[in-house]
CSV table of C-alpha atoms in Angstrom, one decimal:
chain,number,residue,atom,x,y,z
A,1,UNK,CA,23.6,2.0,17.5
A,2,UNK,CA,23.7,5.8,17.3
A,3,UNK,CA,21.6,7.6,19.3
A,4,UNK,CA,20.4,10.8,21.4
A,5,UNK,CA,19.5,11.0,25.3
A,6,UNK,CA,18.0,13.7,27.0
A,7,UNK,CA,17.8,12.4,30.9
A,8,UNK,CA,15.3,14.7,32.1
A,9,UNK,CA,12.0,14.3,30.8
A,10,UNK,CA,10.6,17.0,32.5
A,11,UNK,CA,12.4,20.0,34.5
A,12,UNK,CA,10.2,23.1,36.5
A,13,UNK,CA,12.3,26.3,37.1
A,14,UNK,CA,11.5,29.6,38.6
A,15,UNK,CA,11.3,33.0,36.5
A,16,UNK,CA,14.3,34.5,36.3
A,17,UNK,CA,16.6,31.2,37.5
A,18,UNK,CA,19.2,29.7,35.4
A,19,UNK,CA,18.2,26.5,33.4
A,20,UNK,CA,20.2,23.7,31.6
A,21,UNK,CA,19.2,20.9,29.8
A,22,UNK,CA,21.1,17.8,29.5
A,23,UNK,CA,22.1,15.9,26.2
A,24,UNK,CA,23.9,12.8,25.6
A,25,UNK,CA,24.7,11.4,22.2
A,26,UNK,CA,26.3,8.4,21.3
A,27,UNK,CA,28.0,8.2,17.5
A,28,UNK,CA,31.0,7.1,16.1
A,29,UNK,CA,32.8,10.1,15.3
A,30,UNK,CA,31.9,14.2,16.3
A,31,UNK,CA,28.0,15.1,14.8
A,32,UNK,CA,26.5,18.3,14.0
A,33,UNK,CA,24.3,18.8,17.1
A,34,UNK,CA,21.4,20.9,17.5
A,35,UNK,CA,18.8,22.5,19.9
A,36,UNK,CA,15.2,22.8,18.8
A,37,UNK,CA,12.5,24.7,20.7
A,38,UNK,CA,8.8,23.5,20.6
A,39,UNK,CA,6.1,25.6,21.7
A,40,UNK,CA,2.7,24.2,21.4
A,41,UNK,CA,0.8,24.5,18.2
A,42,UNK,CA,4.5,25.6,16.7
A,43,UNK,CA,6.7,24.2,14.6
A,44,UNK,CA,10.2,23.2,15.9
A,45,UNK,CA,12.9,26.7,15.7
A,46,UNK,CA,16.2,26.5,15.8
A,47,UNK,CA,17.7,27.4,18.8
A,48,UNK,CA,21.7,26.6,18.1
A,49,UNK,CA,23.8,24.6,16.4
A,50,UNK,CA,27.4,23.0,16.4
A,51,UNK,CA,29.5,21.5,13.5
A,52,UNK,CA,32.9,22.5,14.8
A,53,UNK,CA,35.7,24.9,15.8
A,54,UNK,CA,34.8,26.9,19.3
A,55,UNK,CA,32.8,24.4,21.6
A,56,UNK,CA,30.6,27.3,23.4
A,57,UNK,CA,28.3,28.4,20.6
A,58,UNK,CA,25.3,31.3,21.3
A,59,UNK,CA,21.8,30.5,19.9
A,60,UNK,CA,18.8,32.9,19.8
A,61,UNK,CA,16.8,34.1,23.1
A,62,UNK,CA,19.8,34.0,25.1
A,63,UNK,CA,20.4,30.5,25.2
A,64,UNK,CA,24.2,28.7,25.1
A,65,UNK,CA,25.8,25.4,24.8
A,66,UNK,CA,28.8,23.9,25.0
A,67,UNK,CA,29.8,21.0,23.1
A,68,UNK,CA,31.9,18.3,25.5
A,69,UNK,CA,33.7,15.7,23.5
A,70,UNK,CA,35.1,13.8,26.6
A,71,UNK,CA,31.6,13.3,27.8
A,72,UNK,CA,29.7,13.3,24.7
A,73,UNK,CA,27.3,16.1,25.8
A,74,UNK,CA,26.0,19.1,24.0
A,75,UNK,CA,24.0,21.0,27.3
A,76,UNK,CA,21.7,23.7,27.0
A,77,UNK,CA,21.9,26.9,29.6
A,78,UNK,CA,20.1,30.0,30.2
A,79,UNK,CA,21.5,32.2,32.5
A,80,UNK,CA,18.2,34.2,33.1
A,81,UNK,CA,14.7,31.8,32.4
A,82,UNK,CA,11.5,34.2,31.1
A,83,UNK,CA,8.0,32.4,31.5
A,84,UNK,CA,8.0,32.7,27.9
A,85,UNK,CA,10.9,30.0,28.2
A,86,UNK,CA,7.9,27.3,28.8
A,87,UNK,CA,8.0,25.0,26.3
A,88,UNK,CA,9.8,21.4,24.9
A,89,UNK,CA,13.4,21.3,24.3
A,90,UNK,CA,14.7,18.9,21.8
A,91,UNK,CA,18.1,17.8,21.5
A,92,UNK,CA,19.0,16.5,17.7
A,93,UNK,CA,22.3,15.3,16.1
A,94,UNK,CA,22.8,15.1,12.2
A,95,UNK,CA,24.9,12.3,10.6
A,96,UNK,CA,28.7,12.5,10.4
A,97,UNK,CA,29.0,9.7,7.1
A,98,UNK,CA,27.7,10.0,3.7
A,99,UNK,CA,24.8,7.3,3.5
A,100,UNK,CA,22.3,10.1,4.2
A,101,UNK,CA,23.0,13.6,5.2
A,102,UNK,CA,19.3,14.3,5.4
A,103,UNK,CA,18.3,13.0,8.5
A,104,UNK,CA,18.2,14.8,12.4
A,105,UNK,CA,17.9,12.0,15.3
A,106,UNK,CA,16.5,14.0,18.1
A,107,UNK,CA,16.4,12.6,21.7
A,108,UNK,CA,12.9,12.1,23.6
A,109,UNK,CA,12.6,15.8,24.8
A,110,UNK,CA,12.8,17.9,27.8
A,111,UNK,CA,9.6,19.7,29.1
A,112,UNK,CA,10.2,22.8,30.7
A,113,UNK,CA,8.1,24.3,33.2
A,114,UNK,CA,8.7,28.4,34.1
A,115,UNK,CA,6.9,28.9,37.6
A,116,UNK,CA,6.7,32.4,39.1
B,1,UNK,CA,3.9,33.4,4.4
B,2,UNK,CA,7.9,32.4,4.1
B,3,UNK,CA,7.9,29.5,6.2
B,4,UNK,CA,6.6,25.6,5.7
B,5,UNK,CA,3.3,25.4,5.7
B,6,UNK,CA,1.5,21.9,5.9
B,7,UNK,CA,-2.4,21.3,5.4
B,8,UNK,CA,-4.1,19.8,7.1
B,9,UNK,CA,-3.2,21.1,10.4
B,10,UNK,CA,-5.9,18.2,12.0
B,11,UNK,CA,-6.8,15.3,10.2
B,12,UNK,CA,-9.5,12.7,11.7
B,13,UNK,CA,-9.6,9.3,10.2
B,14,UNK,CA,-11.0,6.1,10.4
B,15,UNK,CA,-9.0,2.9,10.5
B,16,UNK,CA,-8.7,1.7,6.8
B,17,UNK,CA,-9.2,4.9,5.2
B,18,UNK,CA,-6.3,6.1,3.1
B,19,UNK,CA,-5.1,10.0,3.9
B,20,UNK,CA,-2.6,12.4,2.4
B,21,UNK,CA,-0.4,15.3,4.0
B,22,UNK,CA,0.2,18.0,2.2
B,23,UNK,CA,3.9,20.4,2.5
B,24,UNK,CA,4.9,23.8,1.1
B,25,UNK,CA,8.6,24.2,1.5
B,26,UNK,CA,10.1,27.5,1.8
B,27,UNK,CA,10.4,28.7,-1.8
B,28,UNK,CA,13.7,27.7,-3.1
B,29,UNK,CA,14.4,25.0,-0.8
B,30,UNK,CA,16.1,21.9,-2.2
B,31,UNK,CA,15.7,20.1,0.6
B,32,UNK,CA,12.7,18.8,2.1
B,33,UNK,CA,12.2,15.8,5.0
B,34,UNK,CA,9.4,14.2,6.5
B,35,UNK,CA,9.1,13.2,10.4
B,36,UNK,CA,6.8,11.6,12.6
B,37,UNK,CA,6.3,12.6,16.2
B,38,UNK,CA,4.3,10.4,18.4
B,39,UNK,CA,2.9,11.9,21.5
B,40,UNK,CA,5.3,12.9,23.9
B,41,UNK,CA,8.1,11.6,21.8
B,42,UNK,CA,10.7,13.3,19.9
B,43,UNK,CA,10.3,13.8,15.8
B,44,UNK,CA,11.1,10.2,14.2
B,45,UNK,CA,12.9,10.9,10.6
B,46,UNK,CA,10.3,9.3,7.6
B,47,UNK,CA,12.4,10.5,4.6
B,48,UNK,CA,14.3,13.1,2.4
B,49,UNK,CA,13.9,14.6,-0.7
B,50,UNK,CA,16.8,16.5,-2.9
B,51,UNK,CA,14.6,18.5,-5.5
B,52,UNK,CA,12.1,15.4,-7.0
B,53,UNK,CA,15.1,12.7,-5.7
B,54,UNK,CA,14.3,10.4,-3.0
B,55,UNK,CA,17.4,10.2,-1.4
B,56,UNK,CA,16.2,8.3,1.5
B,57,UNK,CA,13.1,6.6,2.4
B,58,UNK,CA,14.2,4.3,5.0
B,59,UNK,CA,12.4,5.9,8.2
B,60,UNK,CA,9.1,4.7,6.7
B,61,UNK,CA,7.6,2.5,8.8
B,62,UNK,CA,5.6,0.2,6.2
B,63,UNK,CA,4.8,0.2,2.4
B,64,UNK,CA,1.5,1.7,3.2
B,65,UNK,CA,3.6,4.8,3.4
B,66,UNK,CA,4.5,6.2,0.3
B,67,UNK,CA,5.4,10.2,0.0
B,68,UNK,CA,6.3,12.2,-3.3
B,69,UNK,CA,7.7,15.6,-4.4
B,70,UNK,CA,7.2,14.9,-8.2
B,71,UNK,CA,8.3,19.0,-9.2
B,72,UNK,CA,10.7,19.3,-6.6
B,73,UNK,CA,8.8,21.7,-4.4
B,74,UNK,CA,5.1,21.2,-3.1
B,75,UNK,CA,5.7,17.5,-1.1
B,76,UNK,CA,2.9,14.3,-0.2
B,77,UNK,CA,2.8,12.1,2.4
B,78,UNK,CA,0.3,9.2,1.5
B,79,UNK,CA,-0.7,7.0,4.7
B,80,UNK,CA,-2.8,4.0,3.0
B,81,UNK,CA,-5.0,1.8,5.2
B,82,UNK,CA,-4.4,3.5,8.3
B,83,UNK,CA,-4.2,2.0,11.8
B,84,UNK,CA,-4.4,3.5,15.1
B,85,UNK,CA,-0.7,3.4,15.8
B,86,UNK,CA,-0.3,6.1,12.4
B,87,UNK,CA,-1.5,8.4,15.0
B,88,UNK,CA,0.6,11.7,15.4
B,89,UNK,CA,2.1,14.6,14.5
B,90,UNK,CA,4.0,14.5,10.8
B,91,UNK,CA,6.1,17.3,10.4
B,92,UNK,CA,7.4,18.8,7.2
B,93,UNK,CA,11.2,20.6,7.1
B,94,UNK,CA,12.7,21.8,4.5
B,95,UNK,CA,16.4,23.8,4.1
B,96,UNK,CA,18.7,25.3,1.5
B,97,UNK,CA,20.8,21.9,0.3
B,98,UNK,CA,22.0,19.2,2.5
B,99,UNK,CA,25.1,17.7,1.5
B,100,UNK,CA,28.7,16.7,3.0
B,101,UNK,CA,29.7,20.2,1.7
B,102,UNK,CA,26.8,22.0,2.9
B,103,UNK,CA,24.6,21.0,5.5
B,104,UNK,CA,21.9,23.9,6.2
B,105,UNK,CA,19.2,24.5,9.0
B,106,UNK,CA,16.2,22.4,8.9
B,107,UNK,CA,12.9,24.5,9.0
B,108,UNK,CA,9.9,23.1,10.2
B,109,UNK,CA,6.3,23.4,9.5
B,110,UNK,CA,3.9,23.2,12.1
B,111,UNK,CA,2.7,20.1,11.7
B,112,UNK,CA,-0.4,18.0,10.4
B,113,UNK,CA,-2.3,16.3,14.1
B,114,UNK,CA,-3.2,12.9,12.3
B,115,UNK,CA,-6.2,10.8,14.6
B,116,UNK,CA,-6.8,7.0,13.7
B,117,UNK,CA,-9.8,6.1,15.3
């Protein structure tokens, strides 16, 4: 069965420390794959996205992530986390076949905690 | 406002009572999906709608939900009988066109808070 893993359920990182977040898909061929951001009381925003070509692709805010094929990740990093960074972080892959391109599986989330 | 918007934000029912969820797409959108988002989950796909078509419905979790888009823009999600475990977040998205040609970002609405009590 297809699906999305994001091992860290929660993560705390200091202001102004570097941050990635961990995903882990599993489909049969390469997906689109996605980061959403989730600030509460928001709707999810786009953060990045992959469907192909260069496997380092630069979202909004300063955030990055680099597709690895042999590992079947798609991580999130920020070099540089602002405490405006706080929020959930939601890995989400998008079908590679033609029975419905519609639908986003997104893994469980990541909580992210900016301390001072 | 350019974005999704979904009304209610908070809706309080009681077990049994039927409810419906409301979604404005962004204005042109073709596109338009339905999740569910239990607490502390991630977003659960419900179904997708290209213009009026209901391409697929097979995220729905029982026939006692039942959603419609019957112009092709403004969206309902009916929830009949509801039970406790309807409780949660349903978010509206909607984008451009998805297709094997075209596949365009998702935008999300905020979100209707859904309480079964």
């Amino acid at each position: 069965a297809q699906s999305v893993t994001q091992p860290d359920i929660h993560i705390t990182v200091s202001e102004g420390a570097s941050l990635e977040l961990r995903c882990n898909y599993s489909y049969g061929a390469t997906p689109y794959l996605f980061w959403y951001v989730q600030s509460p009381g928001q709707g999810l925003q786009l953060l990045l996205k992959y469907f192909s070509g260069d496997t380092l692709v630069q979202g909004i805010k300063g955030f990055e992530a680099e597709f690895k094929r042999s590992q079947s990740s798609f991580n999130l990093r920020k070099p540089s986390v602002h405490w405006s960074d706080a929020a959930e972080y939601f890995c989400a892959v998008g079908p590679h076949s033609t029975d419905s391109w519609g639908k986003l599986q997104f893994g469980a989330g990541t909580q992210v905690v900016v301390t001072p | 406002g350019a974005g999704v918007s979904q009304s209610p934000r908070y809706k309080v029912a009681k077990r049994g009572q039927d409810v419906a969820l409301r979604c404005d797409p962004i204005s042109g959108h073709v596109s338009l999906f339905w999740y569910q988002q239990a607490l502390g989950q991630g977003p659960e796909f419900l179904t997708y709608f290209q213009n009026e078509a209901q391409l697929d419905k097979s995220g729905l979790p029982s026939d006692r939900f039942f959603a419609e888009r019957p112009e092709g823009s403004v969206s309902t999600l009916k929830i009949q009988r509801t039970q406790q475990e309807d409780s949660a977040v349903y978010l509206c998205a909607s984008s451009l066109a998805v297709s094997k040609s075209s596949y365009n970002e998702q935008f999300f609405g905020p979100g209707t808070r859904l309480t079964v009590l």
